[in-house]
Each structure stands twice: as structure tokens, then as C-alpha cells.
Amino acid sequence: MTETTPAHSDPFAARRRGVAVVLGALLLAVMAVSMGMGSVDIAPRDVARVVLWRLGVETGVEPGFTADAVVWDIRLPRIVLGIIAGGGLAVAGAALQGLFRNPLADPHLLGIGPGAALGGVIGTIAGGSTGGVAGGAVGGLLAAMLVRRLGGGGIPEPSRFILTGVALGAALSAWVGFVVFAADRTRVPPVDFWLLGGLSGSTWRVVGTTVIVVLVSCGGLVLASRTLDLMTLGETEARHLGVDVDLATTVILMAVGLATGAATGAVGVVAFVGLLAPHFVRPLTGPAHRPLLVASALAGAFLVVGADLVARTVADPIEIPVGLVTAAIGGPFFLWLLRRRMQGVAG
């Protein structure tokens, strides 16, 4: 009698549902705390009343004016925008790490974020806050294509594309400062918003514009997850398996540029989200990109919403730029990754 084994043996399959449930629960928890906590504290029951009443659920008690204004008009838009931006940046980072087979890949470290910020400034001057999202998407797309161009054909060599991205990001960040200081200060957010990020100006209108671009871009990356799986094998192996490496690299970078650009146009540069989130979930989900991208989106959303909660409460009434909070975590983590990678090369 011949022993048979399952056709598909995935050691990570049993964990993935649990990872999604835990990350979803953590995200809901930080959302609930964030809706009630701030310069004006709102009791949990009043938060629930506002949300249910706005969703058309009759509770028998109409929420107070202050609670409704604070929760629905101020805090909930910034929370939802944080979810969209964090999820988009995390998916973009996971896709870049798979595409370039490099754990140091991050959309902001590659200069895509600063390019999106420059586009966002120009878009804001031309069309207000929603114009900033559109301009950010265009700027992110153009920056991604410039990185692609400077990197050459196929998959760029890791050290080359990182150095290219760092130099490009520094130049584009300088131009962000020039344009902001030359513009009408009453129409354009200050330079620290664009280079350090912030969710204080969130509105439902900006949320609606951002979510369309980010969802379409991230949906495209999820559809390309099988291609990303093959690309992690290496350029030669991917070509032998039928992947048009040049086309795939271009399309994936375009999607990354649009997702990063729309998020940055809405909330400014929130660095290291695309680096941190995939690293946190990859050991739990495994290397397959479809579950990795989904889990990264949840982790990135949790990271940005949690960082925003810290940014606006830790030094109340002063609000710290949310990008400073993520950089305080991501900077040391990046140095640790870089040191480990250099030790691996030396060994």
C-alpha cells in the first residue's frame, strides 16, 4: 500500500488566518482608542453612539453635538486616511522587497516618496487638497519611472538602486522645500507636513480621492503576486519560467509609484512604513506574496493609526509629525537590517 501526501503542503497556511484575525483585532482596538482619546476625551459609549447613529442604526439616544463633531468630522477621517495610507505604503514596500529581492527596499528610501511630495505640493497649489492627492500620484509615478530608468534594464542591482534612490530622494526633498517656500503659505501646508507627514488636515473628501487610487494600485499588486513570487527566484530563473522581467518590473513600479504617491499626497512623507510592516509579518505568513501583501496592509494600517495616536497625545497639546514617530522606530530597524546584511556579505 502506497503512502500518499497532500498535494499542497504549506507550513504557513494554518497561521495566516490567525495572523489576519489578530492584526484586524489590533487595528479595531487602536481605532476605538484613537476615536475617544485626544485633547477632548470622548467616552466609549458616546463614540459608539456617534458611529451607530451616522450609520443609520437607532440607539434611542442621539449623540451630543461635541461628540459627533469630534468623532465623525475630525477623528474618524484621519483614522480612515491613516488606514488607507498605511496599508498602501506597506503593500508598496512588500512589493519592492520582493521585486528587488532586498529587505532594505522602501518606497521612501528609493526616492518615490519625496517625488510624490513634490507632486503633492504642486497639485495642492493647482487644485487644493484633492489636487494634492492627484499631484502626489503623478509625482510618485514619475519618480518610480525615473528610478526605473536610472536602474537600467531588468531588475537593478541592489546597491545601485538604493544609492540611486537615496540621491534622488535628497534632491527631490530639496525641491519640495523650494516650492513650498515660494508658494502662497495660505494655500500650501508647511514643509514639515510634506517631509515629516501628518493627518491633522484629513477630510472625508480627501479620503474619497485617496482610497480610489490606493485600492486600484494595491489591487494590481495583489494580482501580480504570482509574478512577484517568481521574481524572487532571480531574474534569470524568472525569465526561464516565462516572466517578461522588463515589463513586470515597469508595471510593478508604476503601481508602487501610484500607491505611494496618493498616500503621500494626502498625508505627506511617512517614512519606514513600507520597510517595517512587511518585516513584521513575513515570518508569520511565509514568502508567498498574496498573503504577505494582505497581512502587510493590515500591519501598515495599524502602524500608522497607532503612530498618529502617539503623535497627537504624547506631547498634548502639541502634535508631533507622525513621520517622526515611524522614523523613531524605523531608523534603528533599518540600521540593524543594514548591519546584518553587511555581516552576511562579509561572512
PDB file of N, CA and C in Angstrom, residues 146-231:
ATOM      1  N   LEU A 146      11.540  57.198 -12.988  1.00  0.00           N
ATOM      2  CA  LEU A 146      12.902  57.727 -13.033  1.00  0.00           C
ATOM      3  C   LEU A 146      13.867  56.744 -12.368  1.00  0.00           C
ATOM      4  N   VAL A 147      13.446  56.162 -11.235  1.00  0.00           N
ATOM      5  CA  VAL A 147      14.254  55.124 -10.600  1.00  0.00           C
ATOM      6  C   VAL A 147      14.443  53.946 -11.553  1.00  0.00           C
ATOM      7  N   ARG A 148      13.375  53.602 -12.249  1.00  0.00           N
ATOM      8  CA  ARG A 148      13.451  52.501 -13.221  1.00  0.00           C
ATOM      9  C   ARG A 148      14.435  52.824 -14.336  1.00  0.00           C
ATOM     10  N   ARG A 149      14.379  54.035 -14.814  1.00  0.00           N
ATOM     11  CA  ARG A 149      15.255  54.470 -15.901  1.00  0.00           C
ATOM     12  C   ARG A 149      16.718  54.467 -15.459  1.00  0.00           C
ATOM     13  N   LEU A 150      16.971  55.027 -14.285  1.00  0.00           N
ATOM     14  CA  LEU A 150      18.344  55.105 -13.798  1.00  0.00           C
ATOM     15  C   LEU A 150      18.885  53.735 -13.409  1.00  0.00           C
ATOM     16  N   GLY A 151      17.983  52.815 -13.065  1.00  0.00           N
ATOM     17  CA  GLY A 151      18.410  51.485 -12.672  1.00  0.00           C
ATOM     18  C   GLY A 151      18.781  50.595 -13.833  1.00  0.00           C
ATOM     19  N   GLY A 152      18.390  50.970 -15.055  1.00  0.00           N
ATOM     20  CA  GLY A 152      18.705  50.161 -16.226  1.00  0.00           C
ATOM     21  C   GLY A 152      17.669  49.093 -16.479  1.00  0.00           C
ATOM     22  N   GLY A 153      17.942  48.187 -17.409  1.00  0.00           N
ATOM     23  CA  GLY A 153      17.010  47.138 -17.788  1.00  0.00           C
ATOM     24  C   GLY A 153      16.960  46.032 -16.764  1.00  0.00           C
ATOM     25  N   GLY A 154      15.898  45.226 -16.828  1.00  0.00           N
ATOM     26  CA  GLY A 154      15.752  44.090 -15.924  1.00  0.00           C
ATOM     27  C   GLY A 154      15.571  44.557 -14.497  1.00  0.00           C
ATOM     28  N   ILE A 155      16.076  43.771 -13.541  1.00  0.00           N
ATOM     29  CA  ILE A 155      15.999  44.111 -12.122  1.00  0.00           C
ATOM     30  C   ILE A 155      17.311  44.780 -11.729  1.00  0.00           C
ATOM     31  N   PRO A 156      17.291  46.039 -11.314  1.00  0.00           N
ATOM     32  CA  PRO A 156      18.530  46.737 -10.985  1.00  0.00           C
ATOM     33  C   PRO A 156      19.316  46.035  -9.884  1.00  0.00           C
ATOM     34  N   GLU A 157      20.637  46.163  -9.921  1.00  0.00           N
ATOM     35  CA  GLU A 157      21.489  45.608  -8.880  1.00  0.00           C
ATOM     36  C   GLU A 157      21.207  46.353  -7.564  1.00  0.00           C
ATOM     37  N   PRO A 158      21.047  45.615  -6.431  1.00  0.00           N
ATOM     38  CA  PRO A 158      20.552  46.214  -5.191  1.00  0.00           C
ATOM     39  C   PRO A 158      21.272  47.468  -4.741  1.00  0.00           C
ATOM     40  N   SER A 159      22.596  47.443  -4.640  1.00  0.00           N
ATOM     41  CA  SER A 159      23.304  48.613  -4.136  1.00  0.00           C
ATOM     42  C   SER A 159      23.133  49.802  -5.076  1.00  0.00           C
ATOM     43  N   ARG A 160      23.013  49.516  -6.375  1.00  0.00           N
ATOM     44  CA  ARG A 160      22.852  50.601  -7.343  1.00  0.00           C
ATOM     45  C   ARG A 160      21.509  51.293  -7.177  1.00  0.00           C
ATOM     46  N   PHE A 161      20.430  50.523  -7.014  1.00  0.00           N
ATOM     47  CA  PHE A 161      19.133  51.183  -6.943  1.00  0.00           C
ATOM     48  C   PHE A 161      18.937  51.881  -5.599  1.00  0.00           C
ATOM     49  N   ILE A 162      19.551  51.384  -4.521  1.00  0.00           N
ATOM     50  CA  ILE A 162      19.431  52.059  -3.230  1.00  0.00           C
ATOM     51  C   ILE A 162      20.180  53.388  -3.249  1.00  0.00           C
ATOM     52  N   LEU A 163      21.396  53.390  -3.779  1.00  0.00           N
ATOM     53  CA  LEU A 163      22.155  54.641  -3.871  1.00  0.00           C
ATOM     54  C   LEU A 163      21.456  55.632  -4.788  1.00  0.00           C
ATOM     55  N   THR A 164      20.913  55.130  -5.899  1.00  0.00           N
ATOM     56  CA  THR A 164      20.164  55.987  -6.816  1.00  0.00           C
ATOM     57  C   THR A 164      18.965  56.604  -6.113  1.00  0.00           C
ATOM     58  N   GLY A 165      18.232  55.772  -5.365  1.00  0.00           N
ATOM     59  CA  GLY A 165      17.047  56.259  -4.677  1.00  0.00           C
ATOM     60  C   GLY A 165      17.362  57.274  -3.600  1.00  0.00           C
ATOM     61  N   VAL A 166      18.411  57.038  -2.830  1.00  0.00           N
ATOM     62  CA  VAL A 166      18.788  57.972  -1.767  1.00  0.00           C
ATOM     63  C   VAL A 166      19.176  59.322  -2.360  1.00  0.00           C
ATOM     64  N   ALA A 167      19.982  59.307  -3.423  1.00  0.00           N
ATOM     65  CA  ALA A 167      20.398  60.563  -4.057  1.00  0.00           C
ATOM     66  C   ALA A 167      19.198  61.290  -4.666  1.00  0.00           C
ATOM     67  N   LEU A 168      18.324  60.519  -5.329  1.00  0.00           N
ATOM     68  CA  LEU A 168      17.135  61.118  -5.939  1.00  0.00           C
ATOM     69  C   LEU A 168      16.228  61.705  -4.870  1.00  0.00           C
ATOM     70  N   GLY A 169      16.048  60.979  -3.763  1.00  0.00           N
ATOM     71  CA  GLY A 169      15.186  61.464  -2.693  1.00  0.00           C
ATOM     72  C   GLY A 169      15.704  62.745  -2.070  1.00  0.00           C
ATOM     73  N   ALA A 170      17.025  62.843  -1.886  1.00  0.00           N
ATOM     74  CA  ALA A 170      17.599  64.058  -1.313  1.00  0.00           C
ATOM     75  C   ALA A 170      17.368  65.260  -2.225  1.00  0.00           C
ATOM     76  N   ALA A 171      17.565  65.058  -3.528  1.00  0.00           N
ATOM     77  CA  ALA A 171      17.359  66.157  -4.477  1.00  0.00           C
ATOM     78  C   ALA A 171      15.894  66.587  -4.518  1.00  0.00           C
ATOM     79  N   LEU A 172      14.984  65.610  -4.553  1.00  0.00           N
ATOM     80  CA  LEU A 172      13.562  65.940  -4.642  1.00  0.00           C
ATOM     81  C   LEU A 172      13.059  66.587  -3.353  1.00  0.00           C
ATOM     82  N   SER A 173      13.587  66.157  -2.203  1.00  0.00           N
ATOM     83  CA  SER A 173      13.203  66.779  -0.928  1.00  0.00           C
ATOM     84  C   SER A 173      13.599  68.249  -0.906  1.00  0.00           C
ATOM     85  N   ALA A 174      14.760  68.563  -1.460  1.00  0.00           N
ATOM     86  CA  ALA A 174      15.186  69.964  -1.534  1.00  0.00           C
ATOM     87  C   ALA A 174      14.214  70.771  -2.391  1.00  0.00           C
ATOM     88  N   TRP A 175      13.772  70.193  -3.492  1.00  0.00           N
ATOM     89  CA  TRP A 175      12.826  70.895  -4.359  1.00  0.00           C
ATOM     90  C   TRP A 175      11.470  71.077  -3.689  1.00  0.00           C
ATOM     91  N   VAL A 176      11.089  70.133  -2.835  1.00  0.00           N
ATOM     92  CA  VAL A 176       9.853  70.310  -2.068  1.00  0.00           C
ATOM     93  C   VAL A 176       9.962  71.578  -1.222  1.00  0.00           C
ATOM     94  N   GLY A 177      11.095  71.739  -0.539  1.00  0.00           N
ATOM     95  CA  GLY A 177      11.298  72.935   0.269  1.00  0.00           C
ATOM     96  C   GLY A 177      11.262  74.212  -0.553  1.00  0.00           C
ATOM     97  N   PHE A 178      11.931  74.195  -1.707  1.00  0.00           N
ATOM     98  CA  PHE A 178      11.947  75.389  -2.561  1.00  0.00           C
ATOM     99  C   PHE A 178      10.538  75.790  -2.993  1.00  0.00           C
ATOM    100  N   VAL A 179       9.749  74.808  -3.442  1.00  0.00           N
ATOM    101  CA  VAL A 179       8.406  75.115  -3.957  1.00  0.00           C
ATOM    102  C   VAL A 179       7.501  75.591  -2.829  1.00  0.00           C
ATOM    103  N   VAL A 180       7.581  74.951  -1.654  1.00  0.00           N
ATOM    104  CA  VAL A 180       6.732  75.359  -0.530  1.00  0.00           C
ATOM    105  C   VAL A 180       7.045  76.786  -0.102  1.00  0.00           C
ATOM    106  N   PHE A 181       8.333  77.130   0.015  1.00  0.00           N
ATOM    107  CA  PHE A 181       8.695  78.467   0.462  1.00  0.00           C
ATOM    108  C   PHE A 181       8.377  79.535  -0.585  1.00  0.00           C
ATOM    109  N   ALA A 182       8.324  79.123  -1.846  1.00  0.00           N
ATOM    110  CA  ALA A 182       7.991  80.089  -2.900  1.00  0.00           C
ATOM    111  C   ALA A 182       6.495  80.244  -3.098  1.00  0.00           C
ATOM    112  N   ALA A 183       5.707  79.320  -2.554  1.00  0.00           N
ATOM    113  CA  ALA A 183       4.263  79.326  -2.779  1.00  0.00           C
ATOM    114  C   ALA A 183       3.546  80.197  -1.756  1.00  0.00           C
ATOM    115  N   ASP A 184       2.247  80.382  -1.995  1.00  0.00           N
ATOM    116  CA  ASP A 184       1.380  81.106  -1.071  1.00  0.00           C
ATOM    117  C   ASP A 184       1.172  80.232   0.172  1.00  0.00           C
ATOM    118  N   ARG A 185       1.668  80.671   1.334  1.00  0.00           N
ATOM    119  CA  ARG A 185       1.602  79.858   2.545  1.00  0.00           C
ATOM    120  C   ARG A 185       0.168  79.602   2.999  1.00  0.00           C
ATOM    121  N   THR A 186      -0.772  80.418   2.558  1.00  0.00           N
ATOM    122  CA  THR A 186      -2.163  80.207   2.968  1.00  0.00           C
ATOM    123  C   THR A 186      -2.820  79.073   2.177  1.00  0.00           C
ATOM    124  N   ARG A 187      -2.180  78.643   1.091  1.00  0.00           N
ATOM    125  CA  ARG A 187      -2.778  77.595   0.253  1.00  0.00           C
ATOM    126  C   ARG A 187      -2.039  76.270   0.341  1.00  0.00           C
ATOM    127  N   VAL A 188      -0.811  76.284   0.826  1.00  0.00           N
ATOM    128  CA  VAL A 188       0.010  75.077   0.832  1.00  0.00           C
ATOM    129  C   VAL A 188       0.428  74.753   2.263  1.00  0.00           C
ATOM    130  N   PRO A 189       0.262  73.506   2.705  1.00  0.00           N
ATOM    131  CA  PRO A 189       0.743  73.120   4.037  1.00  0.00           C
ATOM    132  C   PRO A 189       2.239  73.356   4.166  1.00  0.00           C
ATOM    133  N   PRO A 190       2.748  73.559   5.375  1.00  0.00           N
ATOM    134  CA  PRO A 190       4.172  73.842   5.571  1.00  0.00           C
ATOM    135  C   PRO A 190       5.050  72.664   5.167  1.00  0.00           C
ATOM    136  N   VAL A 191       6.344  72.942   5.033  1.00  0.00           N
ATOM    137  CA  VAL A 191       7.274  71.930   4.537  1.00  0.00           C
ATOM    138  C   VAL A 191       7.374  70.744   5.483  1.00  0.00           C
ATOM    139  N   ASP A 192       7.173  70.966   6.806  1.00  0.00           N
ATOM    140  CA  ASP A 192       7.273  69.830   7.722  1.00  0.00           C
ATOM    141  C   ASP A 192       6.152  68.827   7.510  1.00  0.00           C
ATOM    142  N   PHE A 193       4.995  69.286   7.009  1.00  0.00           N
ATOM    143  CA  PHE A 193       3.937  68.335   6.668  1.00  0.00           C
ATOM    144  C   PHE A 193       4.376  67.426   5.539  1.00  0.00           C
ATOM    145  N   TRP A 194       4.967  67.999   4.514  1.00  0.00           N
ATOM    146  CA  TRP A 194       5.318  67.215   3.330  1.00  0.00           C
ATOM    147  C   TRP A 194       6.478  66.264   3.598  1.00  0.00           C
ATOM    148  N   LEU A 195       7.430  66.669   4.415  1.00  0.00           N
ATOM    149  CA  LEU A 195       8.618  65.842   4.639  1.00  0.00           C
ATOM    150  C   LEU A 195       8.561  64.998   5.904  1.00  0.00           C
ATOM    151  N   LEU A 196       7.620  65.308   6.822  1.00  0.00           N
ATOM    152  CA  LEU A 196       7.509  64.537   8.062  1.00  0.00           C
ATOM    153  C   LEU A 196       6.136  63.918   8.265  1.00  0.00           C
ATOM    154  N   GLY A 197       5.191  64.284   7.433  1.00  0.00           N
ATOM    155  CA  GLY A 197       3.877  63.658   7.461  1.00  0.00           C
ATOM    156  C   GLY A 197       2.958  64.185   8.548  1.00  0.00           C
ATOM    157  N   GLY A 198       1.666  64.026   8.318  1.00  0.00           N
ATOM    158  CA  GLY A 198       0.670  64.454   9.294  1.00  0.00           C
ATOM    159  C   GLY A 198      -0.729  64.116   8.807  1.00  0.00           C
ATOM    160  N   LEU A 199      -1.628  63.856   9.748  1.00  0.00           N
ATOM    161  CA  LEU A 199      -3.010  63.508   9.416  1.00  0.00           C
ATOM    162  C   LEU A 199      -4.002  64.556   9.900  1.00  0.00           C
ATOM    163  N   SER A 200      -3.503  65.686  10.393  1.00  0.00           N
ATOM    164  CA  SER A 200      -4.393  66.674  11.006  1.00  0.00           C
ATOM    165  C   SER A 200      -5.340  67.326  10.008  1.00  0.00           C
ATOM    166  N   GLY A 201      -4.974  67.373   8.740  1.00  0.00           N
ATOM    167  CA  GLY A 201      -5.832  68.021   7.751  1.00  0.00           C
ATOM    168  C   GLY A 201      -6.772  67.071   7.035  1.00  0.00           C
ATOM    169  N   SER A 202      -7.004  65.892   7.591  1.00  0.00           N
ATOM    170  CA  SER A 202      -7.813  64.871   6.918  1.00  0.00           C
ATOM    171  C   SER A 202      -9.278  65.285   6.834  1.00  0.00           C
ATOM    172  N   THR A 203      -9.866  65.055   5.671  1.00  0.00           N
ATOM    173  CA  THR A 203     -11.299  65.281   5.462  1.00  0.00           C
ATOM    174  C   THR A 203     -11.864  64.093   4.695  1.00  0.00           C
ATOM    175  N   TRP A 204     -13.188  63.960   4.745  1.00  0.00           N
ATOM    176  CA  TRP A 204     -13.812  62.846   4.012  1.00  0.00           C
ATOM    177  C   TRP A 204     -13.590  62.979   2.510  1.00  0.00           C
ATOM    178  N   ARG A 205     -13.469  64.205   2.030  1.00  0.00           N
ATOM    179  CA  ARG A 205     -13.232  64.403   0.596  1.00  0.00           C
ATOM    180  C   ARG A 205     -11.860  63.872   0.199  1.00  0.00           C
ATOM    181  N   VAL A 206     -10.855  64.156   1.016  1.00  0.00           N
ATOM    182  CA  VAL A 206      -9.515  63.638   0.738  1.00  0.00           C
ATOM    183  C   VAL A 206      -9.498  62.114   0.853  1.00  0.00           C
ATOM    184  N   VAL A 207     -10.214  61.591   1.839  1.00  0.00           N
ATOM    185  CA  VAL A 207     -10.307  60.132   1.993  1.00  0.00           C
ATOM    186  C   VAL A 207     -10.871  59.499   0.721  1.00  0.00           C
ATOM    187  N   GLY A 208     -11.942  60.070   0.187  1.00  0.00           N
ATOM    188  CA  GLY A 208     -12.569  59.505  -1.005  1.00  0.00           C
ATOM    189  C   GLY A 208     -11.650  59.499  -2.210  1.00  0.00           C
ATOM    190  N   THR A 209     -10.877  60.556  -2.394  1.00  0.00           N
ATOM    191  CA  THR A 209      -9.947  60.623  -3.521  1.00  0.00           C
ATOM    192  C   THR A 209      -8.796  59.639  -3.352  1.00  0.00           C
ATOM    193  N   THR A 210      -8.265  59.574  -2.138  1.00  0.00           N
ATOM    194  CA  THR A 210      -7.093  58.727  -1.886  1.00  0.00           C
ATOM    195  C   THR A 210      -7.422  57.253  -1.996  1.00  0.00           C
ATOM    196  N   VAL A 211      -8.571  56.848  -1.464  1.00  0.00           N
ATOM    197  CA  VAL A 211      -8.894  55.427  -1.406  1.00  0.00           C
ATOM    198  C   VAL A 211      -9.020  54.822  -2.802  1.00  0.00           C
ATOM    199  N   ILE A 212      -9.502  55.587  -3.768  1.00  0.00           N
ATOM    200  CA  ILE A 212      -9.664  55.063  -5.123  1.00  0.00           C
ATOM    201  C   ILE A 212      -8.313  54.685  -5.715  1.00  0.00           C
ATOM    202  N   VAL A 213      -7.360  55.626  -5.651  1.00  0.00           N
ATOM    203  CA  VAL A 213      -6.041  55.376  -6.253  1.00  0.00           C
ATOM    204  C   VAL A 213      -5.306  54.257  -5.524  1.00  0.00           C
ATOM    205  N   VAL A 214      -5.333  54.297  -4.190  1.00  0.00           N
ATOM    206  CA  VAL A 214      -4.588  53.301  -3.410  1.00  0.00           C
ATOM    207  C   VAL A 214      -5.174  51.908  -3.602  1.00  0.00           C
ATOM    208  N   LEU A 215      -6.493  51.779  -3.576  1.00  0.00           N
ATOM    209  CA  LEU A 215      -7.104  50.459  -3.734  1.00  0.00           C
ATOM    210  C   LEU A 215      -6.839  49.872  -5.115  1.00  0.00           C
ATOM    211  N   VAL A 216      -6.943  50.685  -6.149  1.00  0.00           N
ATOM    212  CA  VAL A 216      -6.679  50.194  -7.507  1.00  0.00           C
ATOM    213  C   VAL A 216      -5.219  49.755  -7.642  1.00  0.00           C
ATOM    214  N   SER A 217      -4.296  50.570  -7.129  1.00  0.00           N
ATOM    215  CA  SER A 217      -2.869  50.243  -7.227  1.00  0.00           C
ATOM    216  C   SER A 217      -2.523  48.988  -6.438  1.00  0.00           C
ATOM    217  N   CYS A 218      -3.005  48.922  -5.202  1.00  0.00           N
ATOM    218  CA  CYS A 218      -2.707  47.753  -4.365  1.00  0.00           C
ATOM    219  C   CYS A 218      -3.410  46.508  -4.904  1.00  0.00           C
ATOM    220  N   GLY A 219      -4.598  46.673  -5.473  1.00  0.00           N
ATOM    221  CA  GLY A 219      -5.259  45.540  -6.106  1.00  0.00           C
ATOM    222  C   GLY A 219      -4.444  44.991  -7.254  1.00  0.00           C
ATOM    223  N   GLY A 220      -3.831  45.889  -8.023  1.00  0.00           N
ATOM    224  CA  GLY A 220      -2.955  45.443  -9.110  1.00  0.00           C
ATOM    225  C   GLY A 220      -1.746  44.684  -8.593  1.00  0.00           C
ATOM    226  N   LEU A 221      -1.183  45.131  -7.475  1.00  0.00           N
ATOM    227  CA  LEU A 221      -0.028  44.430  -6.903  1.00  0.00           C
ATOM    228  C   LEU A 221      -0.429  43.056  -6.373  1.00  0.00           C
ATOM    229  N   VAL A 222      -1.611  42.949  -5.784  1.00  0.00           N
ATOM    230  CA  VAL A 222      -2.082  41.641  -5.322  1.00  0.00           C
ATOM    231  C   VAL A 222      -2.280  40.703  -6.508  1.00  0.00           C
ATOM    232  N   LEU A 223      -2.819  41.215  -7.607  1.00  0.00           N
ATOM    233  CA  LEU A 223      -2.991  40.394  -8.808  1.00  0.00           C
ATOM    234  C   LEU A 223      -1.638  39.966  -9.379  1.00  0.00           C
ATOM    235  N   ALA A 224      -0.602  40.766  -9.137  1.00  0.00           N
ATOM    236  CA  ALA A 224       0.739  40.439  -9.641  1.00  0.00           C
ATOM    237  C   ALA A 224       1.543  39.611  -8.644  1.00  0.00           C
ATOM    238  N   SER A 225       0.882  39.102  -7.591  1.00  0.00           N
ATOM    239  CA  SER A 225       1.621  38.398  -6.538  1.00  0.00           C
ATOM    240  C   SER A 225       2.331  37.153  -7.061  1.00  0.00           C
ATOM    241  N   ARG A 226       1.723  36.443  -8.001  1.00  0.00           N
ATOM    242  CA  ARG A 226       2.377  35.263  -8.565  1.00  0.00           C
ATOM    243  C   ARG A 226       3.651  35.655  -9.312  1.00  0.00           C
ATOM    244  N   THR A 227       3.590  36.757 -10.041  1.00  0.00           N
ATOM    245  CA  THR A 227       4.778  37.253 -10.726  1.00  0.00           C
ATOM    246  C   THR A 227       5.859  37.640  -9.727  1.00  0.00           C
ATOM    247  N   LEU A 228       5.464  38.282  -8.627  1.00  0.00           N
ATOM    248  CA  LEU A 228       6.432  38.640  -7.600  1.00  0.00           C
ATOM    249  C   LEU A 228       7.073  37.392  -6.992  1.00  0.00           C
ATOM    250  N   ASP A 229       6.281  36.334  -6.816  1.00  0.00           N
ATOM    251  CA  ASP A 229       6.837  35.071  -6.302  1.00  0.00           C
ATOM    252  C   ASP A 229       7.946  34.556  -7.222  1.00  0.00           C
ATOM    253  N   LEU A 230       7.696  34.644  -8.513  1.00  0.00           N
ATOM    254  CA  LEU A 230       8.692  34.159  -9.475  1.00  0.00           C
ATOM    255  C   LEU A 230       9.901  35.090  -9.549  1.00  0.00           C
ATOM    256  N   MET A 231       9.669  36.390  -9.383  1.00  0.00           N
ATOM    257  CA  MET A 231      10.774  37.350  -9.446  1.00  0.00           C
ATOM    258  C   MET A 231      11.743  37.164  -8.284  1.00  0.00           C
TER     259      MET A 231
END
